[in-house]
Tab-separated table of C-alpha atoms and ligand atoms in Angstrom:
chain	number	residue	atom	x	y	z
A	1	MET	CA	105.669	101.773	107.100
A	2	THR	CA	108.838	102.974	105.489
A	3	THR	CA	111.287	102.353	108.305
A	4	MET	CA	113.166	99.097	108.831
A	5	GLU	CA	111.269	98.285	111.975
A	6	MET	CA	107.677	97.267	111.588
A	7	SER	CA	105.123	98.070	114.265
A	8	LEU	CA	101.615	97.316	113.053
A	9	THR	CA	98.550	98.346	114.999
A	10	ARG	CA	94.839	98.070	114.328
A	11	PRO	CA	94.661	100.893	111.722
A	12	ASP	CA	97.360	99.146	109.659
A	13	LEU	CA	95.504	95.842	109.791
A	14	GLU	CA	92.274	97.614	108.919
A	15	ARG	CA	93.907	99.125	105.819
A	16	TRP	CA	95.025	95.630	104.801
A	17	ILE	CA	91.638	93.998	105.285
A	18	LEU	CA	89.702	96.796	103.604
A	19	ASP	CA	92.095	96.799	100.639
A	20	PHE	CA	91.633	93.027	100.334
A	21	ALA	CA	87.849	93.387	100.604
A	22	HIS	CA	87.828	95.939	97.775
A	23	GLN	CA	90.005	93.696	95.577
A	24	ILE	CA	87.699	90.735	96.161
A	25	ILE	CA	84.585	92.741	95.364
A	26	GLU	CA	86.235	93.986	92.166
A	27	GLN	CA	87.420	90.496	91.114
A	28	HIS	CA	84.548	88.322	92.331
A	29	VAL	CA	83.320	87.405	88.860
A	30	VAL	CA	86.813	86.225	87.891
A	31	LEU	CA	87.018	84.145	91.090
A	32	SER	CA	83.659	82.492	90.466
A	33	ASP	CA	84.585	81.840	86.829
A	34	LEU	CA	87.738	80.058	88.015
A	35	ASP	CA	85.588	77.992	90.390
A	36	ALA	CA	83.258	77.183	87.491
A	37	ALA	CA	86.073	75.360	85.722
A	38	SER	CA	85.916	72.458	88.159
A	39	GLY	CA	83.972	73.480	91.258
A	40	ASP	CA	80.564	75.028	91.803
A	41	ALA	CA	81.245	78.574	90.554
A	42	ASP	CA	80.673	80.259	93.900
A	43	HIS	CA	84.094	81.219	95.284
A	44	GLY	CA	83.758	84.821	94.115
A	45	SER	CA	80.187	85.191	95.333
A	46	ASN	CA	80.987	83.527	98.701
A	47	MET	CA	83.884	85.892	99.257
A	48	GLU	CA	82.085	88.932	97.851
A	49	ARG	CA	79.176	88.429	100.250
A	50	GLY	CA	81.519	88.277	103.238
A	51	MET	CA	83.705	91.178	102.159
A	52	SER	CA	80.748	93.464	101.458
A	53	ALA	CA	79.396	92.649	104.918
A	54	LEU	CA	82.837	93.345	106.377
A	55	LEU	CA	83.012	96.777	104.714
A	56	GLN	CA	79.661	97.567	106.312
A	57	SER	CA	80.623	96.359	109.804
A	58	VAL	CA	84.215	97.445	110.356
A	59	PRO	CA	83.431	101.161	110.831
A	60	GLY	CA	81.181	100.182	113.756
A	61	TRP	CA	83.853	98.157	115.548
A	62	ASP	CA	85.905	99.368	118.514
A	63	SER	CA	88.646	101.430	116.882
A	64	THR	CA	90.900	101.075	119.941
A	65	ALA	CA	90.962	97.266	119.813
A	66	LEU	CA	94.318	95.547	120.053
A	67	PRO	CA	95.633	94.038	116.789
A	68	GLY	CA	94.864	90.501	117.991
A	69	GLU	CA	91.290	91.427	118.924
A	70	PHE	CA	90.774	93.002	115.512
A	71	LEU	CA	92.090	89.899	113.708
A	72	LYS	CA	89.747	87.752	115.799
A	73	GLN	CA	86.769	89.951	114.913
A	74	VAL	CA	87.669	89.642	111.231
A	75	GLY	CA	87.973	85.843	111.513
A	76	LEU	CA	84.639	85.410	113.281
A	77	HIS	CA	82.961	87.728	110.809
A	78	ILE	CA	84.320	85.773	107.848
A	79	VAL	CA	83.222	82.432	109.318
A	80	SER	CA	79.672	83.707	109.704
A	81	SER	CA	79.391	85.606	106.414
A	82	VAL	CA	81.474	83.926	103.699
A	83	GLY	CA	80.197	80.349	103.923
A	84	GLY	CA	81.510	77.392	101.939
A	85	SER	CA	84.844	75.735	102.628
A	86	SER	CA	86.596	79.015	101.951
A	87	GLY	CA	84.667	80.706	104.786
A	88	ALA	CA	85.883	78.148	107.310
A	89	LEU	CA	89.431	78.286	105.933
A	90	TYR	CA	89.708	82.075	105.725
A	91	GLY	CA	88.200	82.223	109.201
A	92	THR	CA	90.919	79.855	110.380
A	93	ILE	CA	93.603	82.050	108.771
A	94	PHE	CA	92.526	85.104	110.775
A	95	LEU	CA	91.711	83.269	114.001
A	96	ARG	CA	95.128	81.571	114.030
A	97	MET	CA	96.810	84.906	113.353
A	98	ALA	CA	94.800	86.400	116.233
A	99	ARG	CA	95.817	83.612	118.581
A	100	THR	CA	99.493	84.034	117.666
A	101	VAL	CA	99.416	87.804	118.090
A	102	GLY	CA	97.604	87.428	121.437
A	103	ASP	CA	97.501	90.679	123.365
A	104	ALA	CA	100.651	92.181	121.838
A	105	PRO	CA	100.182	95.969	121.546
A	106	SER	CA	101.728	95.949	118.061
A	107	ILE	CA	103.018	93.456	115.503
A	108	ASN	CA	106.650	93.510	114.434
A	109	ALA	CA	107.973	91.648	111.401
A	110	GLY	CA	108.916	88.535	113.380
A	111	LEU	CA	105.471	88.292	114.929
A	112	LEU	CA	103.801	88.860	111.559
A	113	SER	CA	105.845	86.001	110.151
A	114	ASP	CA	104.882	83.784	113.126
A	115	ALA	CA	101.231	84.710	112.595
A	116	PHE	CA	101.366	83.867	108.870
A	117	GLU	CA	103.005	80.542	109.694
A	118	ALA	CA	100.282	79.743	112.209
A	119	ALA	CA	97.660	80.650	109.616
A	120	ALA	CA	99.187	78.253	107.078
A	121	GLN	CA	99.379	75.529	109.727
A	122	GLY	CA	95.710	76.177	110.519
A	123	VAL	CA	94.784	75.583	106.865
A	124	VAL	CA	96.746	72.315	106.898
A	125	GLU	CA	94.880	71.117	109.980
A	126	ARG	CA	91.439	72.412	109.076
A	127	GLY	CA	91.606	71.470	105.398
A	128	ASN	CA	93.663	68.300	105.841
A	129	VAL	CA	95.687	69.558	102.922
A	130	LYS	CA	99.270	69.495	101.695
A	131	GLN	CA	101.185	71.270	98.932
A	132	GLY	CA	100.206	69.972	95.503
A	133	ASP	CA	96.533	69.364	96.344
A	134	LYS	CA	95.601	72.410	94.235
A	135	THR	CA	94.156	74.638	96.942
A	136	MET	CA	94.735	77.992	98.586
A	137	TYR	CA	97.522	76.308	100.529
A	138	ASP	CA	99.622	76.194	97.338
A	139	ALA	CA	99.699	80.004	97.386
A	140	LEU	CA	99.889	80.383	101.161
A	141	ALA	CA	102.709	77.942	101.946
A	142	PRO	CA	105.358	79.399	99.601
A	143	SER	CA	104.510	82.955	100.621
A	144	VAL	CA	104.892	82.160	104.313
A	145	GLN	CA	108.210	80.448	103.581
A	146	ALA	CA	109.399	83.428	101.513
A	147	LEU	CA	108.465	85.893	104.236
A	148	ARG	CA	110.421	83.960	106.849
A	149	ALA	CA	113.429	83.433	104.557
A	150	GLN	CA	113.627	87.106	103.598
A	151	LEU	CA	113.422	88.288	107.198
A	152	THR	CA	116.062	85.761	108.242
A	153	ALA	CA	118.251	87.165	105.436
A	154	LYS	CA	117.803	90.597	107.084
A	155	LYS	CA	115.700	92.048	104.287
A	156	SER	CA	113.372	94.890	105.279
A	157	PRO	CA	109.773	93.974	106.183
A	158	SER	CA	108.683	95.766	103.037
A	159	GLU	CA	110.994	93.746	100.772
A	160	ALA	CA	110.048	90.542	102.613
A	161	LEU	CA	106.350	91.200	102.042
A	162	GLN	CA	106.959	91.923	98.344
A	163	SER	CA	108.748	88.574	98.040
A	164	ALA	CA	105.943	86.858	99.924
A	165	ALA	CA	103.381	88.303	97.500
A	166	ALA	CA	105.452	87.230	94.478
A	167	ALA	CA	105.784	83.721	95.958
A	168	ALA	CA	102.017	83.537	96.511
A	169	GLU	CA	101.418	84.520	92.881
A	170	ALA	CA	103.922	81.948	91.617
A	171	GLY	CA	102.230	79.350	93.851
A	172	ARG	CA	98.844	80.358	92.458
A	173	ASP	CA	100.081	80.000	88.873
A	174	ALA	CA	101.594	76.591	89.629
A	175	THR	CA	98.149	75.244	90.578
A	176	ALA	CA	97.260	75.247	86.869
A	177	ASP	CA	99.316	72.090	86.388
A	178	MET	CA	97.791	70.325	89.379
A	179	VAL	CA	94.804	68.030	89.735
A	180	ALA	CA	92.438	68.993	92.572
A	181	ARG	CA	92.413	66.573	95.480
A	182	LYS	CA	90.417	68.609	98.015
A	183	GLY	CA	87.090	70.376	98.104
A	184	LYS	CA	84.397	70.372	95.448
A	185	SER	CA	86.926	70.619	92.594
A	186	SER	CA	88.255	67.190	93.536
A	187	TYR	CA	85.129	65.614	92.024
A	188	ALA	CA	86.213	66.987	88.646
A	189	ARG	CA	89.737	65.541	88.923
A	190	GLU	CA	91.466	65.833	85.517
A	191	LYS	CA	88.968	68.457	84.422
A	192	SER	CA	90.567	70.842	86.911
A	193	ARG	CA	93.935	70.635	85.163
A	194	GLY	CA	94.814	73.717	83.126
A	195	PHE	CA	92.910	76.097	85.412
A	196	ILE	CA	94.341	77.951	88.364
A	197	ASP	CA	92.666	77.330	91.702
A	198	PRO	CA	90.207	80.026	92.808
A	199	GLY	CA	91.196	79.862	96.492
A	200	ALA	CA	94.896	80.143	95.585
A	201	THR	CA	93.956	83.195	93.509
A	202	SER	CA	92.167	84.942	96.374
A	203	VAL	CA	94.962	84.086	98.828
A	204	ALA	CA	97.517	85.588	96.422
A	205	MET	CA	95.339	88.718	96.471
A	206	LEU	CA	95.393	88.677	100.287
A	207	ILE	CA	99.196	88.589	100.404
A	208	ARG	CA	99.595	91.145	97.600
A	209	SER	CA	97.277	93.351	99.571
A	210	ALA	CA	99.452	92.870	102.675
A	211	ALA	CA	102.529	93.877	100.663
A	212	ARG	CA	100.716	96.964	99.410
A	213	THR	CA	99.395	98.117	102.792
A	214	LEU	CA	101.723	96.752	105.490
A	215	GLY	CA	105.180	96.951	103.940
B	301	ADP	P1	83.292	75.567	98.237
B	301	ADP	O1	84.408	74.637	97.882
B	301	ADP	O2	82.578	75.164	99.479
B	301	ADP	O3	82.386	75.857	97.074
B	301	ADP	P2	84.625	78.035	97.686
B	301	ADP	O4	84.243	77.802	96.277
B	301	ADP	O5	84.323	79.375	98.259
B	301	ADP	O6	84.017	76.942	98.643
B	301	ADP	O7	86.195	77.838	97.856
B	301	ADP	C1	86.889	76.917	97.067
B	301	ADP	C2	88.368	77.027	97.402
B	301	ADP	O8	88.584	76.622	98.742
B	301	ADP	C3	89.212	76.108	96.551
B	301	ADP	O9	89.605	76.778	95.373
B	301	ADP	C4	90.397	75.811	97.456
B	301	ADP	O10	91.436	76.748	97.291
B	301	ADP	C5	89.826	75.967	98.837
B	301	ADP	N1	89.612	74.670	99.488
B	301	ADP	C6	88.552	73.844	99.375
B	301	ADP	N2	88.711	72.754	100.145
B	301	ADP	C7	89.918	72.898	100.769
B	301	ADP	C8	90.669	72.132	101.710
B	301	ADP	N3	90.217	70.979	102.193
B	301	ADP	N4	91.881	72.635	102.117
B	301	ADP	C9	92.349	73.815	101.661
B	301	ADP	N5	91.670	74.576	100.786
B	301	ADP	C10	90.487	74.135	100.343
B	302	MG	MG1	82.937	76.710	95.282
C-alpha cells in the first residue's frame, strides 16, 4: 500500500503473517535464549513449531476467505500448534482481531487500529496482565497507542505503522529494567532483571512485520 487510504484484504494479511513466520523461524534460537534467562527456554521453539506448521498449512486454505475469516484461521491454528502461554495469548491476539474485523470485505486504517486495540485488550483479559509486568503486553500496549495517536494526527497508515513498530521495540527494550510478574519468568523474579522479555521481543517482530508488509 502506497496510497493514503488503506484497504487490506486476505493477500495483504497473508504477506504479514508469512513474513512474521519467517522472522520467527530465523530468530527462534534468540527467543529461546531470552526465555532461558528467567523462564524455561522454550519461547522460540514454541513459536517456531507453530510458525513452521502455519507455513505448511496456509497454501491449502481458502484463498478467497474474507480478512476476518483468515485472521480467525490463523488464531485457531496458533492455539493448536504453538502451545505454552504464548500460544494461548497469540491465539487471543488473532481471534480478537478477527472478531473486530467481522465480515468486513477489507480493513482500513481505522479498523486495523480497532483490531489492534481489541487484541491488546484480549491479552489483558486472558493474561490478567498490565503494563510493567514484563510481558508481551509491554510491547503491544505502546504500539497500539502509537498507531491510534498517529492516525488521529492524520499521519498516513504507513507512517502510523512505522511509529507503532518503533513503539513496540522501545516497549520491548524497556522490559529489561522490569521484574517479571507473570508467567514462568515470575518464579525467577529479580533474576529476570537485565534481560528483555522474550514475548515482548516476538510481539515487536509481529508489529515490525506489519509495518514492513501492510504500510
Ligand atoms: P511459557 O511461559 O508457557 O513457557 P512461552 O515461553 O512461549 O510460554 O512464552 C513466554 C512469554 O509469554 C513471556 O515472555 C511473556 O511475554 C508472555 N506471557 C507469559 N505469561 C503471560 C501473561 N499472563 N500475560 C501476558 N503475557 C504473558
Ligand atoms: Mg517459556
